[in-house]
Short mmCIF file of C-alpha atoms and ligand atoms in Angstrom, two decimals:
data_model
loop_
_atom_site.label_atom_id
_atom_site.label_comp_id
_atom_site.label_asym_id
_atom_site.label_seq_id
_atom_site.Cartn_x
_atom_site.Cartn_y
_atom_site.Cartn_z
CA MET F 10 97.12 78.23 118.90
CA GLY F 11 95.48 76.32 121.61
CA ALA F 12 92.26 76.74 119.65
CA LEU F 13 93.65 74.74 116.61
CA GLN F 14 94.54 71.80 118.88
CA PRO F 15 92.26 68.75 118.58
CA PRO F 16 90.53 67.39 122.06
CA GLN F 17 92.78 65.53 123.99
CA GLY F 18 92.57 61.97 123.06
CA ILE F 19 91.37 62.50 119.37
CA ALA F 20 93.80 61.43 116.89
CA ALA F 21 93.70 64.09 114.22
CA THR F 22 97.12 63.09 112.74
CA VAL F 23 99.14 59.89 112.83
CA PRO F 24 102.80 60.33 112.05
CA PHE F 25 104.54 57.48 110.17
CA LEU F 26 107.20 57.78 113.09
CA ASP F 27 107.31 60.20 115.91
CA LEU F 28 110.99 59.91 117.42
CA ALA F 29 110.15 62.77 119.83
CA ARG F 30 107.69 60.66 122.06
CA GLN F 31 110.74 58.32 122.61
CA HIS F 32 113.37 60.96 123.10
CA GLU F 33 111.60 63.27 125.45
CA ALA F 34 112.18 61.51 128.74
CA LEU F 35 115.44 60.60 127.70
CA LYS F 36 116.75 63.76 126.26
CA ALA F 37 118.38 65.45 129.56
CA ALA F 38 120.09 62.35 130.51
CA VAL F 39 121.85 62.31 126.91
CA LEU F 40 122.49 65.71 126.69
CA ALA F 41 124.65 65.41 130.09
CA ASP F 42 126.41 62.53 128.60
CA LEU F 43 127.47 64.19 125.36
CA ASP F 44 128.64 67.12 127.30
CA ALA F 45 130.85 64.68 129.08
CA VAL F 46 132.13 63.28 126.02
CA ILE F 47 133.05 66.75 124.68
CA ASP F 48 134.69 67.75 127.95
CA ALA F 49 136.78 64.81 127.66
CA ASN F 50 137.57 65.34 123.93
CA ALA F 51 136.85 61.49 123.51
CA PHE F 52 135.35 61.60 120.41
CA THR F 53 136.65 58.24 118.66
CA ASN F 54 137.01 55.18 120.68
CA GLY F 55 136.07 56.75 123.89
CA PRO F 56 134.64 55.01 126.92
CA HIS F 57 131.04 54.93 125.65
CA VAL F 58 131.84 52.79 122.55
CA ALA F 59 133.81 49.86 124.62
CA ALA F 60 130.77 50.11 127.30
CA PHE F 61 128.21 50.43 124.32
CA GLU F 62 129.90 47.43 122.58
CA GLU F 63 129.86 45.40 125.94
CA ALA F 64 125.98 46.08 126.56
CA PHE F 65 124.73 45.31 123.06
CA ALA F 66 126.78 42.06 122.95
CA ALA F 67 125.24 40.78 126.17
CA SER F 68 121.86 41.79 125.03
CA CYS F 69 122.47 39.80 121.88
CA GLY F 70 123.84 36.68 124.03
CA ALA F 71 127.01 37.00 122.14
CA ARG F 72 130.48 37.59 122.81
CA GLU F 73 131.28 40.27 120.80
CA CYS F 74 130.12 43.56 119.48
CA VAL F 75 132.20 45.96 116.94
CA GLY F 76 130.80 49.36 116.83
CA VAL F 77 130.85 50.93 113.28
CA ALA F 78 129.64 53.65 111.51
CA SER F 79 126.88 52.34 110.00
CA GLY F 80 124.48 48.85 108.93
CA LEU F 81 126.05 49.10 105.57
CA ASP F 82 129.77 49.33 107.03
CA ALA F 83 128.61 46.31 109.48
CA LEU F 84 127.42 44.14 106.88
CA ARG F 85 130.19 44.91 104.44
CA LEU F 86 133.13 44.70 106.97
CA GLY F 87 131.52 41.44 108.30
CA LEU F 88 131.71 40.14 104.67
CA LEU F 89 135.36 40.78 104.17
CA ALA F 90 136.22 39.52 107.77
CA ALA F 91 134.34 36.07 106.60
CA GLY F 92 136.86 35.86 103.90
CA LEU F 93 134.54 36.47 101.04
CA GLU F 94 136.59 35.46 97.59
CA PRO F 95 136.68 38.44 95.02
CA GLY F 96 133.51 37.86 92.61
CA GLU F 97 132.24 35.21 94.82
CA PRO F 98 128.34 34.64 94.60
CA VAL F 99 126.68 35.66 97.76
CA ALA F 100 123.01 34.74 97.99
CA VAL F 101 120.50 37.53 99.40
CA PRO F 102 116.84 37.88 99.55
CA ALA F 103 115.50 39.68 96.70
CA ALA F 104 112.99 41.61 99.12
CA THR F 105 115.22 43.98 100.96
CA PHE F 106 116.69 47.27 101.21
CA ALA F 107 119.33 47.99 98.65
CA ALA F 108 121.99 47.92 101.48
CA THR F 109 121.97 44.32 101.48
CA PHE F 110 123.04 44.30 97.85
CA GLU F 111 125.48 47.09 98.48
CA ALA F 112 127.37 45.29 101.42
CA VAL F 113 127.78 42.04 99.00
CA ALA F 114 129.20 44.24 96.09
CA GLN F 115 131.19 46.68 97.82
CA ALA F 116 133.08 43.55 99.98
CA GLY F 117 133.74 42.15 96.32
CA GLY F 118 131.24 39.65 95.95
CA THR F 119 128.25 39.47 93.70
CA PRO F 120 124.76 39.69 95.08
CA VAL F 121 122.61 36.52 93.80
CA PRO F 122 119.06 37.18 94.62
CA VAL F 123 116.88 34.52 95.98
CA ASP F 124 113.30 34.84 96.18
CA VAL F 125 111.45 35.10 99.59
CA ARG F 126 108.93 33.19 101.33
CA VAL F 127 105.14 34.21 101.49
CA ASP F 128 104.68 33.48 105.03
CA ASP F 129 107.64 35.69 106.60
CA TYR F 130 109.26 37.50 103.36
CA CYS F 131 112.82 36.16 104.48
CA LEU F 132 114.90 34.45 102.00
CA ASP F 133 113.57 31.11 100.70
CA ALA F 134 116.30 28.39 101.93
CA ALA F 135 114.68 25.99 99.57
CA GLN F 136 115.40 27.67 96.17
CA LEU F 137 119.08 28.61 97.16
CA PRO F 138 121.20 27.81 93.92
CA ASP F 139 123.67 24.92 94.17
CA GLY F 140 127.42 25.71 95.56
CA ILE F 141 126.56 29.03 97.42
CA ARG F 142 128.80 29.12 100.45
CA VAL F 143 128.05 32.56 101.70
CA VAL F 144 124.41 33.78 102.59
CA VAL F 145 123.05 37.01 103.84
CA PRO F 146 119.43 36.46 105.20
CA VAL F 147 117.54 39.49 105.98
CA HIS F 148 115.35 39.43 109.07
CA LEU F 149 112.91 41.95 107.05
CA TYR F 150 110.61 44.09 108.83
CA GLY F 151 111.54 42.45 112.36
CA GLN F 152 110.55 38.99 111.61
CA LEU F 153 113.43 36.43 111.86
CA ALA F 154 114.48 34.63 109.13
CA ASP F 155 114.63 30.94 109.60
CA VAL F 156 118.56 30.31 110.01
CA ARG F 157 118.47 26.82 110.82
CA ALA F 158 117.54 26.03 107.15
CA LEU F 159 121.02 27.83 106.23
CA ALA F 160 123.07 25.37 108.45
CA GLY F 161 126.34 24.55 106.98
CA ARG F 162 127.07 27.78 105.10
CA VAL F 163 128.42 31.18 106.06
CA VAL F 164 125.72 33.26 107.12
CA VAL F 165 126.22 36.84 107.69
CA ALA F 166 122.67 38.04 108.71
CA ASP F 167 121.28 41.68 107.98
CA ALA F 168 119.88 42.10 111.44
CA CYS F 169 119.32 45.80 110.45
CA GLN F 170 115.58 45.69 111.40
CA ALA F 171 115.43 43.09 114.00
CA HIS F 172 116.89 44.63 117.27
CA GLY F 173 115.47 42.55 120.08
CA ALA F 174 113.74 40.02 117.82
CA ARG F 175 113.30 36.16 118.78
CA ARG F 176 112.21 33.06 116.85
CA ASP F 177 112.00 29.52 118.23
CA GLY F 178 113.68 31.14 121.29
CA VAL F 179 116.89 32.52 119.66
CA GLY F 180 117.61 36.17 118.58
CA ALA F 181 118.59 38.02 115.45
CA ALA F 182 122.32 36.99 115.94
CA ASP F 183 122.22 33.43 116.61
CA GLY F 184 122.91 30.79 114.26
CA ALA F 185 124.80 32.85 112.30
CA LEU F 186 128.65 33.46 112.03
CA ALA F 187 127.65 37.25 112.74
CA ALA F 188 124.78 39.58 112.61
CA ALA F 189 124.84 43.37 111.22
CA PHE F 190 122.73 46.08 112.64
CA SER F 191 121.93 49.54 111.96
CA PHE F 192 121.46 52.27 114.34
CA TYR F 193 119.73 54.66 111.97
CA PRO F 194 117.83 57.10 113.77
CA GLY F 195 114.36 55.38 112.74
CA LYS F 196 115.49 52.06 113.50
CA ASN F 197 114.04 49.84 116.55
CA LEU F 198 117.54 51.06 118.39
CA GLY F 199 118.42 54.27 116.77
CA ALA F 200 121.23 56.88 117.35
CA PHE F 201 120.96 60.55 116.78
CA GLY F 202 122.77 59.77 113.25
CA ASP F 203 124.32 57.15 111.49
CA ALA F 204 125.89 54.13 113.35
CA GLY F 205 125.94 50.22 113.31
CA ALA F 206 127.59 47.50 114.97
CA LEU F 207 128.73 43.85 113.77
CA VAL F 208 127.85 40.98 116.50
CA THR F 209 129.78 37.80 116.60
CA SER F 210 130.79 35.05 118.94
CA ASP F 211 133.91 34.56 116.81
CA GLY F 212 136.88 36.60 118.47
CA GLU F 213 138.90 36.43 115.42
CA LEU F 214 136.32 37.79 112.99
CA ALA F 215 135.70 40.64 115.61
CA ALA F 216 139.47 41.56 115.62
CA ARG F 217 139.43 41.44 111.71
CA VAL F 218 136.37 43.84 111.54
CA ARG F 219 137.99 46.04 114.53
CA ALA F 220 141.20 46.33 112.26
CA LEU F 221 139.33 47.31 109.21
CA ARG F 222 136.91 49.81 110.60
CA GLU F 223 139.94 51.90 111.68
CA HIS F 224 142.61 51.83 108.67
CA GLY F 225 143.32 48.19 109.33
CA GLN F 226 145.21 49.00 112.36
CA THR F 227 145.67 46.00 114.94
CA ALA F 228 147.95 48.57 116.94
CA LYS F 229 148.61 52.56 116.39
CA TYR F 230 150.17 52.63 113.08
CA HIS F 231 150.72 48.91 112.45
CA HIS F 232 148.39 48.47 109.50
CA GLU F 233 147.93 44.61 108.98
CA LEU F 234 145.31 45.11 106.51
CA GLU F 235 143.85 47.87 104.18
CA GLY F 236 140.97 49.35 106.22
CA TRP F 237 138.72 52.34 106.42
CA THR F 238 137.50 55.18 108.60
CA ALA F 239 134.29 53.35 109.83
CA ARG F 240 134.28 53.59 113.50
CA LEU F 241 130.96 54.05 115.87
CA ASP F 242 131.32 57.51 116.88
CA THR F 243 131.55 58.11 120.64
CA LEU F 244 128.73 60.69 120.86
CA GLN F 245 126.30 58.16 119.11
CA ALA F 246 127.71 55.49 121.34
CA ALA F 247 126.71 57.62 124.25
CA VAL F 248 122.91 57.88 123.10
CA LEU F 249 122.81 54.38 122.33
CA LEU F 250 124.08 53.12 125.84
CA ARG F 251 121.29 55.37 127.13
CA LYS F 252 118.46 54.19 124.78
CA LEU F 253 119.59 50.31 125.07
CA PRO F 254 118.05 49.66 128.25
CA HIS F 255 114.75 50.66 126.87
CA LEU F 256 114.59 48.44 123.88
CA ASP F 257 112.95 45.55 125.12
CA GLU F 258 110.02 47.80 126.36
CA TRP F 259 109.91 49.75 123.17
CA ASN F 260 109.62 46.22 121.23
CA ASP F 261 106.96 45.20 123.57
CA ARG F 262 104.79 48.43 122.53
CA ARG F 263 105.26 47.65 119.02
CA ARG F 264 104.02 44.23 119.72
CA ALA F 265 101.25 45.45 121.26
CA ALA F 266 100.51 48.04 118.48
CA ALA F 267 100.91 45.03 115.79
CA ALA F 268 98.20 42.85 117.91
CA VAL F 269 95.74 45.75 117.74
CA TYR F 270 96.37 46.01 114.00
CA ALA F 271 96.11 42.31 113.33
CA GLU F 272 92.68 42.13 115.19
CA ALA F 273 91.13 45.34 113.98
CA LEU F 274 92.45 44.54 110.43
CA ALA F 275 91.24 40.72 109.94
CA GLY F 276 89.45 40.20 106.94
CA VAL F 277 89.22 43.88 105.97
CA GLY F 278 88.93 44.65 102.20
CA ASP F 279 91.82 42.72 100.06
CA LEU F 280 94.31 43.28 102.93
CA ARG F 281 97.18 40.78 103.65
CA LEU F 282 98.26 41.48 107.09
CA PRO F 283 101.75 40.42 108.44
CA ALA F 284 101.87 36.83 109.38
CA ALA F 285 103.24 36.24 112.91
CA VAL F 286 105.24 33.04 112.04
CA PRO F 287 104.25 30.46 115.21
CA GLY F 288 107.05 30.72 117.68
CA SER F 289 108.41 34.25 116.77
CA GLU F 290 108.32 37.41 118.51
CA PRO F 291 109.33 40.05 115.64
CA ALA F 292 110.52 43.23 116.56
CA TRP F 293 107.91 44.81 114.30
CA HIS F 294 110.29 47.64 112.72
CA LEU F 295 107.37 47.91 110.33
CA TYR F 296 103.96 46.90 109.99
CA VAL F 297 103.71 46.05 106.25
CA VAL F 298 100.22 45.13 104.75
CA ARG F 299 99.65 44.20 101.03
CA THR F 300 96.94 45.63 99.10
CA ALA F 301 96.14 45.69 95.31
CA ASP F 302 96.64 49.65 94.96
CA PRO F 303 98.71 50.64 97.92
CA ASP F 304 99.39 54.40 96.54
CA ALA F 305 95.72 54.60 96.72
CA LEU F 306 95.33 53.95 100.12
CA ALA F 307 98.25 55.89 100.95
CA ALA F 308 96.53 58.83 99.56
CA PHE F 309 93.17 58.07 101.29
CA LEU F 310 95.26 57.84 104.64
CA ARG F 311 97.18 61.00 103.99
CA GLU F 312 93.67 63.08 103.57
CA ARG F 313 92.85 61.93 106.96
CA GLY F 314 96.25 62.90 108.43
CA ILE F 315 97.89 59.32 108.56
CA GLY F 316 101.30 58.87 107.25
CA THR F 317 102.51 55.78 105.54
CA GLY F 318 105.74 54.58 103.80
CA ARG F 319 106.44 51.82 101.07
CA HIS F 320 109.16 49.18 101.91
CA TYR F 321 110.30 49.02 99.24
CA PRO F 322 108.59 50.01 96.00
CA VAL F 323 111.33 49.00 93.66
CA PRO F 324 113.22 45.76 94.85
CA PRO F 325 116.91 46.08 94.53
CA HIS F 326 117.35 43.62 91.16
CA LEU F 327 115.13 45.88 89.14
CA SER F 328 116.72 49.21 90.66
CA PRO F 329 118.96 50.96 87.71
CA ALA F 330 121.98 50.41 90.33
CA TYR F 331 121.71 46.62 89.65
CA ALA F 332 120.55 46.39 86.12
CA HIS F 333 124.05 45.13 85.55
CA LEU F 334 123.14 41.83 87.08
CA GLY F 335 120.52 40.99 84.23
CA HIS F 336 117.86 40.15 86.21
CA ARG F 337 114.51 40.68 84.43
CA GLU F 338 110.91 41.36 85.75
CA GLY F 339 109.16 38.28 86.91
CA ALA F 340 112.45 36.62 88.17
CA PHE F 341 111.41 36.90 91.75
CA PRO F 342 107.61 36.90 91.64
CA VAL F 343 106.94 36.84 95.57
CA ALA F 344 109.24 39.68 96.32
CA GLU F 345 108.19 41.65 93.07
CA ARG F 346 104.16 41.30 94.38
CA LEU F 347 105.38 42.50 97.81
CA SER F 348 107.21 45.37 96.26
CA ARG F 349 103.86 46.23 94.06
CA GLU F 350 101.32 45.84 97.08
CA CYS F 351 103.16 46.64 99.97
CA LEU F 352 102.01 49.39 102.41
CA SER F 353 103.67 50.50 105.90
CA LEU F 354 101.13 51.58 108.48
CA PRO F 355 102.03 53.77 111.55
CA ILE F 356 103.92 51.70 114.20
CA PHE F 357 106.44 52.89 116.84
CA PRO F 358 106.52 52.81 120.83
CA GLY F 359 104.31 55.71 121.95
CA ILE F 360 101.64 55.38 119.29
CA THR F 361 98.72 55.62 121.28
CA GLU F 362 95.38 53.19 121.36
CA ALA F 363 93.25 56.42 119.95
CA GLU F 364 95.65 56.75 116.86
CA LEU F 365 95.63 52.95 116.06
CA ALA F 366 92.00 53.17 116.27
CA HIS F 367 92.16 55.88 113.93
CA VAL F 368 94.34 54.08 111.70
CA ALA F 369 92.34 51.02 111.39
CA GLU F 370 89.16 52.70 111.02
CA SER F 371 90.34 54.65 108.41
CA VAL F 372 91.76 51.79 106.49
CA ALA F 373 88.24 50.13 106.98
CA ALA F 374 86.40 53.20 105.63
CA TYR F 375 88.71 53.04 102.48
CA PHE F 376 87.72 49.73 101.54
CA ASP F 377 83.76 50.55 102.47
CA GLY F 378 83.79 53.69 100.21
C1 PLP H 403 118.75 50.32 107.32
C2 PLP H 403 119.01 49.12 106.63
C3 PLP H 403 120.06 48.65 106.48
C4 PLP H 403 121.65 49.73 106.36
O1 PLP H 403 121.68 50.60 107.35
P1 PLP H 403 122.39 51.70 106.98
O2 PLP H 403 122.96 52.12 108.60
O3 PLP H 403 121.57 52.78 107.09
O4 PLP H 403 123.83 51.60 106.74
C5 PLP H 403 120.74 47.37 105.85
N1 PLP H 403 119.77 46.51 105.81
C6 PLP H 403 118.78 46.66 105.84
C7 PLP H 403 117.71 45.60 105.65
C8 PLP H 403 118.36 47.89 106.63
O5 PLP H 403 116.82 48.28 106.74
#
């Protein structure tokens, strides 16, 4: 076996994401916590849930955090609790993961796509249709959208890719009525399964989401609203509580990796690198470059053992699921171009200098060849 291993320090393969490196040092402590949850039979609303909610709210500089079962639940229940009217139009960026559209539709609203800006790939507030009351900006790839441009609207931010990001001194949950986070395993803060949270400083909104996540109960068997089973699992809360103290350090490592790419890939081929908006510290959930033929570059990199991703090859408004909204190709040119040209390079805490160099050299070789 050993004979087949590459010499130390030489990156033979570079995974798109390697969670094992992140979990190595934490695994023993997490297992002990899970053991304690099992012994206590505290599988729902156990003490780890409240402890995590308090710690995550504090890390966001917000008063409340309501743990839920997924990022989609956080967005959906947040919109419901914000008083969305049936059929109400809700502005969403045309460049996003499908869940943003799903949340609006499942909360009873109608997703109204708005094209994104070329500089930060976030919703372009200048293109908001008249009369829109509710907006779900998406902090895409970990770059915070400029929520100041949405002042006066009801803003429920999709912060599912932006744990720990900052822009002009404010965080992912600032300037919004509420912000929804996903703790899907691959996110900057990930559970060992599905989990999510809504963060807000509005106590009444938080109380409504607490009821909605658990059969609409405000007290046991007192059903104030019609709700769901959408709680944050105690086992996942225990995992998240162990991981949260490392989030800032992990994001710093992502920023360092992004800086390496920015330097090494500047001016290479036709690449458009993600712009770091002045005054912003993105969470670098993804490092997305644009190129004319991303599939060809992906195939070339795969030959060299490098994993990549496409986020996202089809924008939601052109997906079969949203064909009924009636948006045609060409309606949102910046978002559609991003979909055609995007390629996500490996970025995660623990990616090595050698791996980053191998990726950068391989990308350059593709354009030289
Ligand atoms: C991951 C993600 C979601 C949904 O999160 P889940 O936990 O998978 O439900 C929503 N929006 C964006 C932008 C995401 O990246």
